[in-house]
Coordinates of C-alpha atoms and ligand atoms in Angstrom, one line a residue:
X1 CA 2.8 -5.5 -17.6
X2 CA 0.7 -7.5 -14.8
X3 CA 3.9 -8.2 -11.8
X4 CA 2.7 -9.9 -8.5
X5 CA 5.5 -8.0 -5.9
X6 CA 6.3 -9.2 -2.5
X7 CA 7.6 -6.4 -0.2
X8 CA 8.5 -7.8 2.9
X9 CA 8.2 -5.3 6.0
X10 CA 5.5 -2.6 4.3
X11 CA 4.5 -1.8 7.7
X12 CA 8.0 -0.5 9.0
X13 CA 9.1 3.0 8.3
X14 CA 11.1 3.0 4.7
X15 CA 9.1 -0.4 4.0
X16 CA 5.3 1.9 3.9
X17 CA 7.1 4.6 1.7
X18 CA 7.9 1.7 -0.9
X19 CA 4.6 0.3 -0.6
X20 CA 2.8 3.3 -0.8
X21 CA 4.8 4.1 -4.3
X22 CA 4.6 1.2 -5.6
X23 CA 0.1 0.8 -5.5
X24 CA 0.2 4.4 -6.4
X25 CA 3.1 4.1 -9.3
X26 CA 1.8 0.6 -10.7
X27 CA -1.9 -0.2 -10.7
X28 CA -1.4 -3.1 -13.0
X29 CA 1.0 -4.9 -10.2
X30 CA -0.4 -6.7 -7.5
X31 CA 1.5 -5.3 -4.2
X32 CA 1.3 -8.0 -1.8
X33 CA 3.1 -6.5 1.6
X34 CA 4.0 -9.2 4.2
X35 CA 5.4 -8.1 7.6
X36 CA 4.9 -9.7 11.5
X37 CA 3.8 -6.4 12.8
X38 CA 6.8 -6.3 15.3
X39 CA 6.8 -2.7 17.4
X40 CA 8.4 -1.1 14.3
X41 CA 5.4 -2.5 12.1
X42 CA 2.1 -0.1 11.9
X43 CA -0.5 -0.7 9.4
X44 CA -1.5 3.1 10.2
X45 CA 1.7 3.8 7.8
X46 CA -0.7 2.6 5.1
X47 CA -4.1 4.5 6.2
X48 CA -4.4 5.9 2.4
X49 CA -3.5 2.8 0.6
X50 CA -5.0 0.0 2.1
X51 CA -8.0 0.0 0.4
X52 CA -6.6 -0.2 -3.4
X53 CA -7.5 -3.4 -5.3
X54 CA -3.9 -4.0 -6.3
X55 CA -2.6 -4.1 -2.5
X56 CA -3.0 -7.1 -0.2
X57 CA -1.8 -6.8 3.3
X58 CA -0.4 -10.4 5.0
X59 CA 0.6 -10.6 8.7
X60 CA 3.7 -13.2 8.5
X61 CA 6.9 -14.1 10.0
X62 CA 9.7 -14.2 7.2
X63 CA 11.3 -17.0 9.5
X64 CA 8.7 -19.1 9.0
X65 CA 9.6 -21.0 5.5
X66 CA 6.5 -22.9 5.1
X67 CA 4.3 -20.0 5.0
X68 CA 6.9 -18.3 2.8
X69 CA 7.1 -20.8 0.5
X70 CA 2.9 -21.0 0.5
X71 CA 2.4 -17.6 0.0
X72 CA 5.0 -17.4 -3.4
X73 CA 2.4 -20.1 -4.8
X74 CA -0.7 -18.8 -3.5
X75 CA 0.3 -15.3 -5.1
X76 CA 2.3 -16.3 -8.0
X77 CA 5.3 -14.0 -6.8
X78 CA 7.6 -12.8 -9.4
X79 CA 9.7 -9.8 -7.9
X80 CA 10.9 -9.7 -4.2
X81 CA 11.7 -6.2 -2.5
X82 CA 13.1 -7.7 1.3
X83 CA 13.0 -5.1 3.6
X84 CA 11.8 -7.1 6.8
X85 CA 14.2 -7.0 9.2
X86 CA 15.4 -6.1 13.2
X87 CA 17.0 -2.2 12.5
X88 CA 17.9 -0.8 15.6
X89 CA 21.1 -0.8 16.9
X90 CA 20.5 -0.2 20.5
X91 CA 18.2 -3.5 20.6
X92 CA 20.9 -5.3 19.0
X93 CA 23.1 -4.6 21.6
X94 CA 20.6 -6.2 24.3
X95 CA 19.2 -9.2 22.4
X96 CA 21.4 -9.9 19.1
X97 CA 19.6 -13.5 18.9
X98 CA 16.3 -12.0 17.7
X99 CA 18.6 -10.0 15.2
X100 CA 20.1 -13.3 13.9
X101 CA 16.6 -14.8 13.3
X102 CA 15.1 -12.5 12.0
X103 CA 17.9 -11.0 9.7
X104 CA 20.0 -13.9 9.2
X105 CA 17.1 -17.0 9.2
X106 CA 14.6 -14.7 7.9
X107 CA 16.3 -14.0 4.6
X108 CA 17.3 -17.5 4.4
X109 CA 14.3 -18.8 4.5
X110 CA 12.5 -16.1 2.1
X111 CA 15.6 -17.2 0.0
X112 CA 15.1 -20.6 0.0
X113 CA 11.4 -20.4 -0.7
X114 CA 12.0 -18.2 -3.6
X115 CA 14.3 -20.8 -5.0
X116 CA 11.8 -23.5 -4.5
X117 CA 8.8 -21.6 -6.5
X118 CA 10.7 -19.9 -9.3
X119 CA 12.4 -23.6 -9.9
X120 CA 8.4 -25.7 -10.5
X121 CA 8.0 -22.9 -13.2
X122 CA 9.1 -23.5 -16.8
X123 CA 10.6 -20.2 -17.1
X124 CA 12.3 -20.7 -13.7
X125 CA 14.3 -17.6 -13.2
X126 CA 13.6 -15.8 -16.5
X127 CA 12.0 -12.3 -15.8
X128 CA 12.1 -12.8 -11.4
X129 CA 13.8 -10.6 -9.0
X130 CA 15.0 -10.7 -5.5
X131 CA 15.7 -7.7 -4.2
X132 CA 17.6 -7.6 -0.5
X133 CA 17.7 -3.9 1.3
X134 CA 20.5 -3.7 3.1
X135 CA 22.5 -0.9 5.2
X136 CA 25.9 1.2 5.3
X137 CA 26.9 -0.1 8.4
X138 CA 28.1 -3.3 7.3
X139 CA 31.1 -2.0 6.0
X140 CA 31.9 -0.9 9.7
X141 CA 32.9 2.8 10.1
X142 CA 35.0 5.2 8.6
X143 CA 37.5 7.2 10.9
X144 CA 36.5 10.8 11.4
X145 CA 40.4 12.7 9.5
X146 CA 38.4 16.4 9.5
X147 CA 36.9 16.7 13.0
X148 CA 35.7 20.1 11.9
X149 CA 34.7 19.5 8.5
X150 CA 36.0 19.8 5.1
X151 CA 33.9 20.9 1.5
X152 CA 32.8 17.8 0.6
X153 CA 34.8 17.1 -2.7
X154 CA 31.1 15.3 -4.1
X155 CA 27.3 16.6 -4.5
X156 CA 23.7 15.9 -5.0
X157 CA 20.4 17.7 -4.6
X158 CA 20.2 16.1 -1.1
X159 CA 23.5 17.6 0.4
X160 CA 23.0 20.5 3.0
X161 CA 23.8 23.6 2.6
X162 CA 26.9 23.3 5.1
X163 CA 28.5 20.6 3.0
X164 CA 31.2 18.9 5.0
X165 CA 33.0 15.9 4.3
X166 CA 34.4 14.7 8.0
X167 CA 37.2 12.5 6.5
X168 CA 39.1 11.8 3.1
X169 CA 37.8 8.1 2.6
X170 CA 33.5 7.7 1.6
X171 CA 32.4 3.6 1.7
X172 CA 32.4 2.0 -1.9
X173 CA 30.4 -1.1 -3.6
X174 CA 33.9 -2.6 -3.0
X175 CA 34.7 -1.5 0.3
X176 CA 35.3 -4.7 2.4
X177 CA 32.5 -5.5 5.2
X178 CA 33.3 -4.8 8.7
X179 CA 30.4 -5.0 10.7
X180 CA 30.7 -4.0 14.4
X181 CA 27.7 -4.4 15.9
X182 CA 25.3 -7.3 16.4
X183 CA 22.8 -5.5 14.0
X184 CA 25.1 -4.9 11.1
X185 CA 26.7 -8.1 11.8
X186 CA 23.1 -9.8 11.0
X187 CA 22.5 -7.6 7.8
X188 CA 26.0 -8.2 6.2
X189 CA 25.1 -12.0 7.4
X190 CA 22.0 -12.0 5.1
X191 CA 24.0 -10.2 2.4
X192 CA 26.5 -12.6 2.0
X193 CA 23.6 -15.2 2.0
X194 CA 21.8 -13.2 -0.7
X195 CA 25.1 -13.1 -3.0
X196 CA 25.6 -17.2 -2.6
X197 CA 22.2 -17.5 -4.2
X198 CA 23.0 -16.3 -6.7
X199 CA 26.8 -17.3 -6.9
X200 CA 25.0 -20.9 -6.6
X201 CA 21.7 -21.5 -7.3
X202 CA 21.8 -19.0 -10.1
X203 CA 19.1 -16.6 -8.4
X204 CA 18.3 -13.0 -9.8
X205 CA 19.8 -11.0 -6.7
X206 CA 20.4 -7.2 -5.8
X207 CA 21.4 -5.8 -2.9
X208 CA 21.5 -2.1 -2.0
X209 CA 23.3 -0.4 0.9
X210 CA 21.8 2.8 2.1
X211 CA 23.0 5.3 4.4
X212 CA 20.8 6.4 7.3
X213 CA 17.1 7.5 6.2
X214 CA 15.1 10.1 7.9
X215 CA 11.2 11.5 7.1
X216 CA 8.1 10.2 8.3
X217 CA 6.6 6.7 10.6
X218 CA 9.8 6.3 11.4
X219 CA 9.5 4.8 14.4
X220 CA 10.7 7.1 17.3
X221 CA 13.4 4.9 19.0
X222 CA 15.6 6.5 16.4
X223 CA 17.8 9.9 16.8
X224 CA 15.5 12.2 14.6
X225 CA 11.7 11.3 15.6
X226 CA 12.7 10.6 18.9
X227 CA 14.4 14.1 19.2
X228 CA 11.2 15.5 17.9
X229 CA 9.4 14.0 20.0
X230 CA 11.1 14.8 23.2
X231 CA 11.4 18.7 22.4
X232 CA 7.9 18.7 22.3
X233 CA 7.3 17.0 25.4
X234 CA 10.2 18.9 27.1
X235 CA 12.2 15.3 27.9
X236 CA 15.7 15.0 27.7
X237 CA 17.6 14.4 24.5
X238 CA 20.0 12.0 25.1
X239 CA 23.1 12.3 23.2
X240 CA 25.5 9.4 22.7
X241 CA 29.3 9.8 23.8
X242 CA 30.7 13.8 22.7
X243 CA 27.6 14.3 19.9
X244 CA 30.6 13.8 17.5
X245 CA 30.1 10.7 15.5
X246 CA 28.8 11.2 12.1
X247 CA 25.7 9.9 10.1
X248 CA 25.1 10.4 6.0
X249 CA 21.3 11.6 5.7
X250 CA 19.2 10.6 3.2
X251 CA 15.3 12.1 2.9
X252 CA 13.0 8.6 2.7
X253 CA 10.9 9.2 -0.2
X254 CA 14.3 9.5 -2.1
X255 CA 15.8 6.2 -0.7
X256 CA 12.0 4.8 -2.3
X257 CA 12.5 6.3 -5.5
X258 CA 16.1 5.2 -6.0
X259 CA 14.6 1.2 -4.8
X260 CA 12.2 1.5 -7.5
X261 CA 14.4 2.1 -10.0
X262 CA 17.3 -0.2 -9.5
X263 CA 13.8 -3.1 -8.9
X264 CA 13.3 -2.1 -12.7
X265 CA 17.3 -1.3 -14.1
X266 CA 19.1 -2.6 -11.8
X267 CA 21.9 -5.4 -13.3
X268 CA 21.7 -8.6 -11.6
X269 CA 24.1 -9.6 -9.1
X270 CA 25.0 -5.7 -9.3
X271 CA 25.6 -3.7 -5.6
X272 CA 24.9 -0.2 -5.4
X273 CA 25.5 2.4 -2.7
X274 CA 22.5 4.7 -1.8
X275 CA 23.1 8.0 -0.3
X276 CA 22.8 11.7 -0.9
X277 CA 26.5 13.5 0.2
X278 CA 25.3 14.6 3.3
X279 CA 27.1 14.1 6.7
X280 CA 26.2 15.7 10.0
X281 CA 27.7 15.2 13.5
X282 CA 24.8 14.5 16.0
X283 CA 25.5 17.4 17.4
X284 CA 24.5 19.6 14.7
X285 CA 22.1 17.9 13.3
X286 CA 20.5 17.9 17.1
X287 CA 21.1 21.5 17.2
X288 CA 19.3 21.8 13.7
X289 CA 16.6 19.8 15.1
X290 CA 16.0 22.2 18.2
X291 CA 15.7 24.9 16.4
X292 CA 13.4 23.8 13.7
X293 CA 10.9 22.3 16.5
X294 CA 11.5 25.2 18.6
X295 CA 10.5 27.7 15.8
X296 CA 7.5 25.8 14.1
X297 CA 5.7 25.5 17.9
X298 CA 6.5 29.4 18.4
X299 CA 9.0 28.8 21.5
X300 CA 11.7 31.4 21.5
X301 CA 15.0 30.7 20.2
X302 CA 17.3 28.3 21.8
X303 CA 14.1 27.5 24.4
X304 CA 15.2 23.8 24.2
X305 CA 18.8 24.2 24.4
X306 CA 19.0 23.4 27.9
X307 CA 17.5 19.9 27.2
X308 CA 20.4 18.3 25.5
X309 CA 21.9 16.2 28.1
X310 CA 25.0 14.0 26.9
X311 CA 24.9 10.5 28.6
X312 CA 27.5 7.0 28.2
X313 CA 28.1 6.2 24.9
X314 CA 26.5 3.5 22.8
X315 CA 28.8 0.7 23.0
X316 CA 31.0 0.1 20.1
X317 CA 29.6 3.2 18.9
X318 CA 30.8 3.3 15.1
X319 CA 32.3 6.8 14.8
X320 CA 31.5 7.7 10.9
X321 CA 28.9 6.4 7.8
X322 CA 29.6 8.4 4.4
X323 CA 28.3 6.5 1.6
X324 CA 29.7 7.0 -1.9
X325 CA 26.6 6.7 -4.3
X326 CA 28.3 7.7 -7.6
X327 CA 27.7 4.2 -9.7
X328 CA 24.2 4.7 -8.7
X329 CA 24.1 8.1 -10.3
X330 CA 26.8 7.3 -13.0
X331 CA 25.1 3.7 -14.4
X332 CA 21.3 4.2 -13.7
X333 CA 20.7 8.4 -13.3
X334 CA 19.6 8.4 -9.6
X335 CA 19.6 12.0 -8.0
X336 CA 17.7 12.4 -4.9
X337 CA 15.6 15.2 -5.3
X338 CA 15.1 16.7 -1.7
X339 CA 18.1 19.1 -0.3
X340 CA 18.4 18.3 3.1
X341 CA 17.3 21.8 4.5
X342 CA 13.8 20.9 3.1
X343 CA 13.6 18.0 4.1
X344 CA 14.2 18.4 7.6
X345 CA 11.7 21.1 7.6
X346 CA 9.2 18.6 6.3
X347 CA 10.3 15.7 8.9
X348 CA 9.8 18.2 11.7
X349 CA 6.6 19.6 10.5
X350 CA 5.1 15.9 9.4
X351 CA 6.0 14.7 13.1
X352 CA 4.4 17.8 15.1
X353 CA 1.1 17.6 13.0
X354 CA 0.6 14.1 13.4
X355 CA 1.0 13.6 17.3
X356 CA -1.8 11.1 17.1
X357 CA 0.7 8.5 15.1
X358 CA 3.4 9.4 17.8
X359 CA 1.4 9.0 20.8
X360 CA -0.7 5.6 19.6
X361 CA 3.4 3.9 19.0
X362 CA 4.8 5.6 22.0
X363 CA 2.8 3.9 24.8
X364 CA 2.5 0.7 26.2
X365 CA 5.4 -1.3 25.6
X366 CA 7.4 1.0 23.8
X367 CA 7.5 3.5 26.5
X368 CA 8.5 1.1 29.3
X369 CA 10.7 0.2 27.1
X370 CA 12.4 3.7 26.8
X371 CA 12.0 4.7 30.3
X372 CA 15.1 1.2 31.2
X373 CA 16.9 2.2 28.5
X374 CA 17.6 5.2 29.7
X375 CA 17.7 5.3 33.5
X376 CA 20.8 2.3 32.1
X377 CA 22.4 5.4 30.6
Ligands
LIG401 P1 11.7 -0.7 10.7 O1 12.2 -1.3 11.9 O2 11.0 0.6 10.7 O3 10.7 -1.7 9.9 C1 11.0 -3.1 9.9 C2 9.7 -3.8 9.5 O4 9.9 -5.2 9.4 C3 8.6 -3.7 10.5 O5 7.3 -3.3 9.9 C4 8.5 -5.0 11.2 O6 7.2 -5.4 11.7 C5 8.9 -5.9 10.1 N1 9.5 -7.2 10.6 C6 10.4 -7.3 11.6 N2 10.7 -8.6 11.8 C7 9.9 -9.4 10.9 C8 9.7 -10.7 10.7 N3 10.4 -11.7 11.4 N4 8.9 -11.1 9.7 C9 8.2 -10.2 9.0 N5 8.3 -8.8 9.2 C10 9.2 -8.4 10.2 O7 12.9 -0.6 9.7 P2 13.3 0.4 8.5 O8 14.1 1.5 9.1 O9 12.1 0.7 7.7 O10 14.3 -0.5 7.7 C11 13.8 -1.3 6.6 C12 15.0 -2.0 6.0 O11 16.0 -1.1 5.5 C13 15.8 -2.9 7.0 O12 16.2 -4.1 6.3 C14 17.0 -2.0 7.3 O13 18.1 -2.9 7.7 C15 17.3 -1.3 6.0 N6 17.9 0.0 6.2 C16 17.4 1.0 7.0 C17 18.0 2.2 7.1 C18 17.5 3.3 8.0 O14 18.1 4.4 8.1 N7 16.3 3.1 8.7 C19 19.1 2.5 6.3 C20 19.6 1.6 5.4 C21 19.0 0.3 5.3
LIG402 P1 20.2 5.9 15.1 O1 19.0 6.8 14.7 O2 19.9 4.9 16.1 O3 20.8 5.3 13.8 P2 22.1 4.4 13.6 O4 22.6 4.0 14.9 O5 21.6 3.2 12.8 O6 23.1 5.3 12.8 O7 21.3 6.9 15.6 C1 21.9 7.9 14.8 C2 23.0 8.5 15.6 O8 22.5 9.2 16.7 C3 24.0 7.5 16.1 O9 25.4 8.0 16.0 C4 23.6 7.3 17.6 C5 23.1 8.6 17.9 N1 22.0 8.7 19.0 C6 22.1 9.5 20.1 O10 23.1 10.2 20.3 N2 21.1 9.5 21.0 C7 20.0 8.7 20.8 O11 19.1 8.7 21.7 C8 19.9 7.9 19.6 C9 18.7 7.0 19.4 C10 20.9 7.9 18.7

C-alpha cells in the first residue's frame, strides 16, 4: 500500500533510527522527515539513507503552522510519527520557554494543521494516523523502596543480567501525570493536547511513553555518549547528586521497532508504555560504562575509575523511571530483542569507532556550551 509518512525530528537521535527503518522496511511509502536541524538535529544520522527515492528530507520548524499545514498538502500526508521536540532536561532547566514552544506550540500547531488537511478530504479521517512520541517522565518519579535492589518480579529480552527492581511500584498507562521538570512538563503538555484532538475533533491519535533510550547519534549531552566520550578523552564524568537515582534502559533500535508496530496495530486513542524491565542506578551503569570503554581501548582495568567526580545535583532531580510495558507485550506482542549486556557493548563500540560523528557535534557551540555548564556545577 502507497502511505505518504511525516516523521517529524528524523534528524535527532531515536527520530534517524525510525527513519532509517522505515525507507529500509517500506519502499512503497514515501518517508518525508521534517526537522529544524536544532544542535540535536544531524543529517549525518542519515548518511546511508538519504539517497533512496522514497525519502525526502525538509528543513522546518514544527511551530510554524503555515508551513505545516503547506507541506500536509504539498505531500498528501496520511500518517504522522511526531517526534520533534526539545529532550534534555538540563536545558529545560535553563530556558523552559524554548521547551514550551517547541513542545507545547509545536504539537499544536502540527495538530491543528493535520486537522485542517485530513478535514478538505472526502474520506477525512478514514485510514490517517497521528502518532505523538512521548516520555516516562511525565508521570513524575517513582520513590526508590529497595535502595539496593530487588529481583525484578517482570522480564524481557532487554533486561540485564543483574535484574533489579529498585522499588515495589512500575509507571502504568493509567498512572496519573506528574511532571516535575520544565521538559516533562512540556511533553505531558502536548500529550494532553494530543488526547483533546481526538476527544474533540475526532482525530486518529496515539501516544506512547518510553523510558530512557540509549545506542547510537545520540547526541552526547546525555549520560551514556557523553560518558563515552569523556573516558576517552580522560575528562571528568560528572555524576549528578549520590549516582543513586535510577533510569529504565531501553536499546534504540528496539524503541523503533516497537514505534513501527503500534504506527500499524496500534488502537486509536490507545496509550502504551515502552520499556524493556531494566533499571540501573547511575552509578552502576557508570561503572559498567568504564569498564566497557576501558577494556575495548586496551586500558587496564579500573584505568578510568579515578575520573568519576560527583558534583551538585540536577535540580529537582527525579529520583526513579521504571516503566511497566506489559499491555504492549500483552495486546500487540512487542519484545525487545536486545539484552542489555549486548547492547551496551554495541553503544560503546558504535561510539569509539565513529569519533568523527562525535567530534564534528562536539565543537563549536556545543562545547562552549558544556564547558558553563559545568564550571556552574
Ligand atoms: P533529540 O534531541 O535527539 O532529537 C530531537 C530532534 O527534533 C532534533 O533532530 C531536532 O533538530 C528536532 N527539533 C527540535 N525542535 C524542532 C522544531 N521546533 N521543529 C522541527 N524539528 C525540531 O531527541 P530524541 O532523544 O531523539 O527524542 C525524540 C523524541 O522522543 C522526543 O519527543 C522525546 O521527548 C522522546 N523520547 C526520548 C527519549 C530518550 O531517551 N531520548 C525517551 C522517551 C521519549
Ligand atoms: P539523561 O541522559 O540526561 O536522561 P534523563 O534526565 O532524561 O533521564 O540523564 C540520565 C541520568 O543520568 C539522570 O538521572 C541524570 C544523570 N546524569 C548525570 O549524573 N551526569 C550527567 O552528566 C548527565 C548528563 C546525567
Amino acid at each position: 500500500m502507497k502511505r505518504n509518512i511525516l516523521i517529524t525530528g528524523g534528524a535527532g537521535f531515536i527520530g534517524s533510527h525510525v527513519v532509517r527503518l522505515f525507507v529500509n522496511k517500506y519502499p512503497d511509502y514515501h518517508i518525508v522527515n521534517l526537522d529544524k536541524l536544532t544542535y540535536a538535529g544531524n543529517l549525518a544520522n542519515l548518511k546511508d539513507i538519504e539517497d533512496r527515492p522514497n525519502y525526502t528530507f525538509i528543513k522546518a520548524d514544527i511551530v510554524d503552522f503555515e508551513a505545516m499545514r503547506r507541506i500536509m498538502d504539498e505531500h498528501g500526508i496520511d500518517g504522522i510519527i511526531h517526534l520533534a521536540a526539545e529532550s534534555h532536561v538540563d536545558r529545560s532547566i535553563k530556558d523552559p520557554f524554548t521547551f514550551a514552544r517547541t513542545n507545547v506550540m509545536g504539537t499544536l500547531s502540527l495538530l491543528q494543521a493535520a486537522k485542517e488537511y485530513w478535514e478538505t478530504l472526502p474520506e477525512k479521517y478514514d485510514g490517517k494516523r497521528f502518532y505523538h512520541i512521548s516520555t516516562d517522565e511525565v508521570y513524575g518519579a517513582l520513590e526508590l523502596t529497595n535502595p539496593e535492589g530487588i529481583e525484578s518480579p517482570f522480564t524481557t529480552a532487554a533486561s540485564s543480567e543483574h535484574h533489579h527492581a529498585y522499588g515495589t511500584e512500575f509507571f502504568l498507562e493509567t498512572t496519573k501525570y506528574n511532571p516535575h521538570s520544565p521538559y516533562s512538563a512540556s511533553k505531558a503538555s502536548s500529550d494532553h493536547f494530543v488526547r483533546a484532538y481526538h476527544d474533540t475533533y475526532g482525530m486518529p491519535t496515539i501516544v506512547t511513553n518510553c523510558s530512557n533510550n540509549y545506542g547510537p547519534y545520540q547526541f552526547p549531552e546525555k549520560l551514556i555518549p557523553l560518558f563515552i566520550n569523556n573516558i576517552r578523552h580522560r575528562k571528568p564524568l560528572p555524576v549528578y547528586g549520590k549516582g543513586e537515582n535510577v533510569r529504565d534502559w531501553l536499546y534504540v533500535e528496539d524503541h523503533a521497532r516497537a514505534i513501527d508496530l503500534i504506527f500499524h496495530k496500534g488502537t486509536i486513542a490507545e496509550t502504551y508504555n515502552i520499556g524493556g524491565f531494566n533499571e540501573w542506578k547511575n552509578i552502576d551503569i557508570i561503572k559498567v560504562i568504564i569498564k566497557t570503554v576501558d577494556r575495548l581501548l586496551g586500558n587496564p582495568e579500573g584505568y578510568s575509575d579515578e575520573l568519576i567526580t560527583y558534583v551538585t545535583d540536577r535540580l529537582g532531580h527525579d529520583m526513579r523511571y521504571a516503566i511497566d510495558s506489559r499491555k504492549l507485550q500483552k495486546e500487540l506482542g512487542w519484545e525487545p530483542s536486545l539484552q542489555f549486556e549486548e547492547g551496551i557493548e554495541r553503544t560503546v563500540r558504535w561510539y569509539l569507532d565513529h569519533q568523527d560523528w562525535m567530534d564534528n557535534i562536539s565543537s563549536g557551540d556545543y562545547e562552549r556550551y558544556y564547558e558553563e555548564m559545568y564550571k556552574e556545577r
